[in-house]
Structure formats: structure tokens, C-alpha cells
XYZ file of C-alpha atoms in Angstrom:
338
model
C -31.548 -10.785 -45.967
C -29.959 -11.215 -42.544
C -32.417 -11.391 -39.695
C -31.918 -8.585 -37.190
C -31.253 -9.552 -33.624
C -33.981 -8.680 -31.169
C -32.942 -6.064 -28.618
C -32.353 -7.369 -25.130
C -35.378 -6.878 -22.861
C -35.199 -4.165 -20.247
C -34.160 -5.463 -16.840
C -36.919 -6.092 -14.330
C -37.253 -3.353 -11.716
C -38.967 -3.137 -8.357
C -41.707 -1.129 -10.118
C -42.496 -4.184 -12.247
C -42.677 -6.343 -9.125
C -44.906 -3.803 -7.390
C -47.313 -3.692 -10.373
C -47.725 -7.492 -10.406
C -48.010 -7.759 -6.618
C -50.427 -4.867 -6.347
C -48.406 -3.087 -3.677
C -46.451 0.153 -3.430
C -42.916 0.378 -4.776
C -41.740 1.289 -1.259
C -43.215 -1.966 0.055
C -41.203 -3.972 -2.486
C -38.072 -2.050 -1.556
C -38.560 -2.830 2.138
C -39.357 -6.480 1.443
C -36.127 -6.938 -0.518
C -33.764 -4.851 1.629
C -35.378 -4.854 5.107
C -37.654 -7.919 5.093
C -38.304 -7.701 8.827
C -40.288 -4.508 8.201
C -43.090 -6.183 6.198
C -45.498 -8.972 7.069
C -44.443 -12.571 6.343
C -47.264 -13.010 3.826
C -46.316 -9.877 1.882
C -42.637 -10.779 2.030
C -43.256 -14.263 0.649
C -45.524 -12.930 -2.110
C -42.980 -10.354 -3.250
C -40.126 -12.870 -3.110
C -42.144 -15.328 -5.241
C -42.997 -12.690 -7.871
C -39.403 -11.428 -7.950
C -38.223 -14.968 -8.642
C -40.837 -15.506 -11.358
C -39.841 -12.260 -13.074
C -36.153 -13.178 -12.725
C -35.424 -9.949 -10.881
C -31.698 -9.275 -10.288
C -30.846 -6.326 -8.001
C -28.192 -4.008 -9.434
C -24.956 -3.322 -7.627
C -26.081 0.292 -7.219
C -29.370 -0.791 -5.678
C -27.588 -3.121 -3.272
C -25.283 -0.282 -2.287
C -28.215 2.049 -1.647
C -30.090 -0.499 0.441
C -27.129 -1.759 2.480
C -24.973 1.345 2.607
C -22.091 -0.751 1.235
C -20.483 -0.775 -2.188
C -18.473 -4.005 -1.901
C -15.353 -2.138 -2.999
C -12.188 -1.056 -1.166
C -9.620 1.374 -2.574
C -5.842 1.030 -2.331
C -3.834 4.201 -2.940
C -0.112 3.837 -3.704
C 2.435 6.560 -4.590
C 3.879 4.774 -7.633
C 2.295 1.695 -9.151
C 5.479 0.972 -11.152
C 7.572 0.578 -7.984
C 8.040 -3.190 -7.377
C 7.680 -2.608 -3.624
C 3.988 -1.935 -4.156
C 3.516 -5.058 -6.296
C 3.467 -7.181 -3.158
C 1.259 -4.692 -1.293
C -1.236 -4.900 -4.160
C -1.032 -8.696 -4.241
C -1.607 -8.964 -0.498
C -4.604 -6.616 -0.432
C -6.122 -8.207 -3.540
C -5.933 -11.747 -2.154
C -7.441 -10.722 1.180
C -10.239 -8.713 -0.425
C -11.097 -11.480 -2.888
C -11.424 -13.959 -0.041
C -13.852 -11.573 1.666
C -15.910 -10.981 -1.481
C -14.726 -7.418 -2.084
C -13.476 -5.682 -5.216
C -10.202 -3.729 -5.150
C -9.919 -0.260 -6.658
C -6.286 0.678 -7.336
C -5.173 4.313 -7.553
C -1.682 5.552 -8.459
C -1.220 8.902 -6.676
C 1.988 9.737 -8.580
C 3.981 10.655 -5.436
C 1.675 13.687 -5.129
C -0.250 14.755 -2.024
C -2.560 16.796 -4.267
C -3.418 13.831 -6.492
C -3.926 11.665 -3.406
C -6.306 14.200 -1.835
C -8.329 14.479 -5.056
C -8.581 10.695 -5.308
C -9.779 10.407 -1.714
C -12.453 13.006 -2.336
C -13.719 11.113 -5.369
C -13.698 7.749 -3.583
C -15.696 8.667 -0.491
C -19.009 7.699 -2.081
C -17.784 4.838 -4.240
C -16.021 2.531 -1.784
C -16.453 1.188 1.743
C -12.935 1.988 2.937
C -9.426 2.954 1.895
C -5.887 1.699 2.450
C -3.258 4.425 2.119
C 0.179 2.976 1.403
C 3.081 5.335 2.207
C 0.728 8.297 2.055
C 2.133 11.707 1.094
C -0.761 13.533 2.780
C -0.345 15.569 5.953
C -1.419 14.065 9.273
C -4.481 16.371 9.562
C -5.586 15.440 6.028
C -5.461 11.730 6.844
C -7.298 12.239 10.142
C -9.973 14.204 8.265
C -10.344 11.413 5.693
C -10.580 8.810 8.472
C -13.447 10.770 10.035
C -15.477 10.323 6.858
C -14.806 6.682 5.950
C -12.774 3.733 7.309
C -9.054 4.249 6.626
C -5.996 2.097 7.340
C -2.477 3.270 6.562
C 0.648 1.316 5.691
C 3.951 2.845 6.817
C 2.344 5.953 8.253
C 1.713 6.150 11.988
C -0.981 8.632 13.075
C -2.759 8.591 16.426
C -6.329 7.370 16.030
C -5.834 5.906 12.534
C -5.167 2.143 12.294
C -1.803 1.420 10.697
C 0.525 -1.350 9.592
C 4.199 -0.504 9.995
C 6.992 -2.415 8.305
C 9.800 -2.021 10.814
C 12.712 -1.175 8.522
C 14.321 1.153 11.115
C 15.160 -1.944 13.169
C 17.015 -3.528 10.264
C 18.817 -0.222 9.655
C 20.604 -1.016 12.898
C 21.440 -4.473 11.589
C 22.823 -2.921 8.387
C 25.085 -0.518 10.264
C 26.338 -3.269 12.561
C 27.110 -5.359 9.471
C 29.044 -2.523 7.844
C 30.886 -1.712 11.067
C 31.943 -5.348 11.401
C 33.511 -5.059 7.927
C 35.612 -2.103 9.020
C 33.595 0.762 7.552
C 33.727 3.954 9.634
C 31.851 6.428 7.408
C 28.518 5.547 5.782
C 26.470 7.625 3.331
C 22.664 7.541 3.440
C 20.915 8.223 0.123
C 17.678 9.674 1.460
C 14.217 9.279 -0.036
C 11.527 11.917 -0.652
C 11.106 14.796 1.775
C 7.444 13.925 2.350
C 8.149 10.273 3.148
C 7.321 9.291 6.726
C 9.397 6.118 6.323
C 12.415 8.121 5.193
C 12.309 10.257 8.335
C 12.107 7.164 10.550
C 14.969 5.450 8.740
C 17.191 8.512 9.016
C 16.538 8.798 12.760
C 17.329 5.115 13.222
C 20.567 5.446 11.232
C 21.688 8.432 13.272
C 20.869 6.712 16.577
C 22.659 3.469 15.677
C 25.615 5.318 14.139
C 26.191 7.182 17.390
C 26.106 3.909 19.316
C 28.570 2.283 16.902
C 30.868 5.280 16.540
C 30.168 5.687 12.800
C 30.031 8.927 10.820
C 26.964 9.448 8.626
C 26.825 11.528 5.444
C 23.247 12.417 4.509
C 22.697 12.664 0.760
C 19.674 13.767 -1.210
C 16.723 13.787 -1.040
C 16.206 11.533 -4.046
C 13.072 10.337 -5.819
C 12.589 6.620 -5.031
C 13.399 5.536 -8.600
C 16.268 3.750 -10.343
C 16.986 6.905 -12.336
C 17.928 8.672 -9.094
C 20.764 6.198 -8.544
C 23.304 7.985 -10.743
C 23.147 11.223 -8.752
C 23.108 9.267 -5.480
C 26.188 7.253 -6.489
C 28.117 10.357 -7.517
C 27.218 12.064 -4.241
C 28.262 8.990 -2.257
C 31.668 8.875 -3.928
C 32.226 12.572 -3.196
C 31.168 12.156 0.450
C 34.275 10.255 1.469
C 32.228 7.291 2.718
C 33.335 3.739 1.990
C 29.787 2.329 2.230
C 26.240 3.487 1.653
C 22.637 2.714 2.512
C 19.959 3.559 -0.035
C 16.422 4.585 0.951
C 15.087 1.780 -1.223
C 16.302 -0.908 -3.586
C 15.412 1.094 -6.697
C 17.861 3.836 -5.749
C 20.362 1.153 -4.747
C 20.079 -0.626 -8.102
C 20.576 2.666 -9.900
C 23.668 3.313 -7.792
C 25.111 -0.066 -8.748
C 24.591 0.763 -12.420
C 26.367 4.095 -12.017
C 29.255 2.555 -10.097
C 29.740 0.045 -12.903
C 29.724 2.828 -15.490
C 32.387 4.728 -13.542
C 34.576 1.680 -12.975
C 33.912 1.603 -9.217
C 34.111 -1.971 -7.945
C 31.429 -3.172 -5.545
C 32.180 -4.195 -2.856
C 35.963 -3.817 -3.229
C 35.812 -0.006 -3.578
C 32.398 0.717 -2.112
C 29.843 -1.363 -0.205
C 26.119 -0.797 -0.685
C 22.941 -1.779 1.184
C 19.395 -1.367 -0.159
C 16.005 -1.584 1.506
C 12.819 -3.641 0.863
C 14.294 -6.679 -0.984
C 12.153 -6.105 -4.065
C 11.990 -8.533 -6.975
C 15.281 -8.194 -8.822
C 17.441 -7.147 -5.866
C 19.141 -10.540 -5.937
C 19.616 -10.388 -9.746
C 21.872 -7.313 -9.666
C 25.568 -7.393 -10.393
C 26.567 -7.886 -7.668
C 23.415 -9.094 -5.866
C 22.267 -6.400 -3.449
C 22.551 -6.701 0.315
C 19.214 -5.349 1.527
C 16.605 -5.278 4.267
C 13.953 -7.909 3.687
C 10.400 -6.886 4.539
C 7.120 -8.894 4.707
C 5.457 -6.608 2.179
C 2.648 -8.895 0.991
C 1.776 -9.683 4.598
C 1.484 -5.954 5.263
C -1.189 -5.730 2.569
C -3.107 -8.666 4.013
C -2.979 -7.321 7.577
C -4.092 -3.865 6.427
C -7.189 -5.324 4.750
C -8.014 -7.449 7.793
C -7.901 -4.323 9.953
C -9.943 -2.319 7.453
C -12.700 -4.913 7.023
C -12.999 -5.113 10.804
C -13.570 -1.355 10.888
C -16.119 -1.533 8.081
C -18.065 -4.304 9.838
C -18.179 -2.414 13.112
C -19.423 0.798 11.566
C -18.753 4.373 12.695
C -17.084 4.627 16.065
C -16.150 0.957 16.168
C -12.961 -0.017 17.933
C -10.418 -2.388 16.487
C -6.776 -3.170 16.191
C -4.910 0.108 15.890
C -1.323 -0.969 15.219
C 0.497 -3.888 13.628
C 4.297 -3.826 13.484
C 5.919 -6.323 11.116
C 9.613 -7.166 11.705
C 12.299 -7.009 9.008
C 15.808 -8.436 8.744
C 19.032 -7.843 6.861
C 19.746 -10.177 3.942
C 23.480 -10.185 3.200
C 24.553 -10.642 -0.431
C 27.617 -9.733 -2.480
C 27.295 -5.918 -2.553
C 28.941 -5.528 0.876
C 32.513 -6.424 1.825
C 35.556 -5.363 3.768
C 36.309 -1.637 3.865
C 39.133 -0.570 1.535
C 42.526 -0.503 3.243
């Protein structure tokens, strides 16, 4: 007959330590979490007994005694978007180095889902990074009043943020297209609620006026490859000879649609993407795009957030970090058709 395994013993608690030491449970709690509040003799006695009993404080107990959970949440609109892969990698590496755990939440491009997630996280993490948040400004300010918050690609007064400066490289893209003889450029816009989309559109309009280019605004489109077919069709009907996509996913989808329709790129139509995600240089043809330091943005955001956490409520810290971008020219752009 097989011998049954003995059940694992119950973990040692501070009540067990208190019983052996002959002191109150509250005294043990103070000795372990706020040792300066008990006498040296009592502190040493409790520490010795805790070691003899092999007491291990739970994560929950540590959180209650320190006010910290050791966890930081990262909220992203779409975890399947390769742009966020590097954000996640950057935040993860920085948090691991600091001894923190990362909680990852996919908010599904929904302000409602994002708000619900924030509400649930307020008591389970020490701070939050909001990447390309779809929340309103007041909602983010309200969240930042309750726990440390840092945003990526969302500038709000009083909330620390990391901005990837793609509007600057929008100017580079238009100058590049103008130098190739293009006079009308279509912009395949991103989601209506995207703060980055609004900034990119303003930059395109400003630079187009300076360069004497005509801009056709298309969309809005969901920032997914599947949106590329509709964006490509709209671009061809716009009369433009070149286009700029809100992100590389839309741009890649446009390339696929152009190929299906027999439109040659760049001979018939030139195309520029944005973000330089993994795979942008594997397209046919490889996509001209705006290269961004995405992983660095994740690292900087965590550095700013951990500084806020360490300082506590009302602490001051770095409020803004702007990371430059640049245009990477590949084979999807060429001379305007004669």
C-alpha cells in the first residue's frame, strides 16, 4: 500500500512568534516592520525566534507593512501591435533591475476598459505607466491624484510623460517626398481618440504648407494591418501620388492591397510608415518609415515612475522626456510618376 504524503505544515505566522516570545502580536509586527519602535532587547529576541521558526513574511504582509506592493502596471491599447513589444521589453528590463514585477494589461483600444483596469489596479500596484492612453485628460489627472502615473505619448500638464517625437520626423518625410517630386500626399489617419494621431496630423499640415504640398486626409483607421486595404483604396481615389500611414501596420496593409490591385510601389505610388516596427524592413518593398526609440521610451518611463514612487505623494520629479526620431529611407518611396 502506497504511503500517503504528509501534508505540508502551516506557514509560521507572527502569532506563533508572539506565543513563543511571550509578547503581543502587535509588538512582533512592530519589531519586524518598524524595528525602531521597540527596544533593542525585544527586537533581537523577536528576530532570533523568527529565524528559529523559519518565519517568511508573505508578499501581502510586506505590502501592508511598507505600503508597497513591489508591482508596477503597464497598460497598452493593443498587446498584439509590434510597436508595444519594445515598450513592454523596455519597461520589463528596467523594472526587473529595480526588483519590481510588471503587470501587463491590454486595454483593447477602449477608454472604458482602460478606466476599469485602472480602478482595479489602484490597490494592487505601486504605480502605472499608460502607453498611448485612450482616456480623457481629466480621467488621467484623476488617476494620477490617486497613485503615481507616467504616460507615454500623451502630454498632460502635471502628469509626467515620455513623448516619442514622431511629428518632427513627419517633416522629414514630407521633405523627402517633396524632393522626389510629389505634390499631393495622402495621410491615412489613426484612431480618433489617439493623441499621437492629432499631433502627427498638425505637423503634416504645418510642414505641407511650408513646402507647398497638398494634403488629403483619409480615415480614421484602426491601427491594424487589416485597415490597410481601405486606406490604400482611399489613397488611390484621393489623387495623391504618395502617402503617409499613421503607423507601420496600416502601411504594411496598404502595401498588401497595392500588390493585390497591381499598383507598383514606388513606381505608381510612394508610401511612408511610422514607428519602424519589426517587419517593416521585410515588406515587399521594404517600407520607408520613421524610426523611433521605442524600447528607450519604456525604460525612461519606468525611471520617471520609480522616482515618483520613491518620493511619495507630492514629490517632484522629471515631468517631460522627449525622444527624437528620424526618417529611415527604404524602397517604398521613389520619384513621383511623370
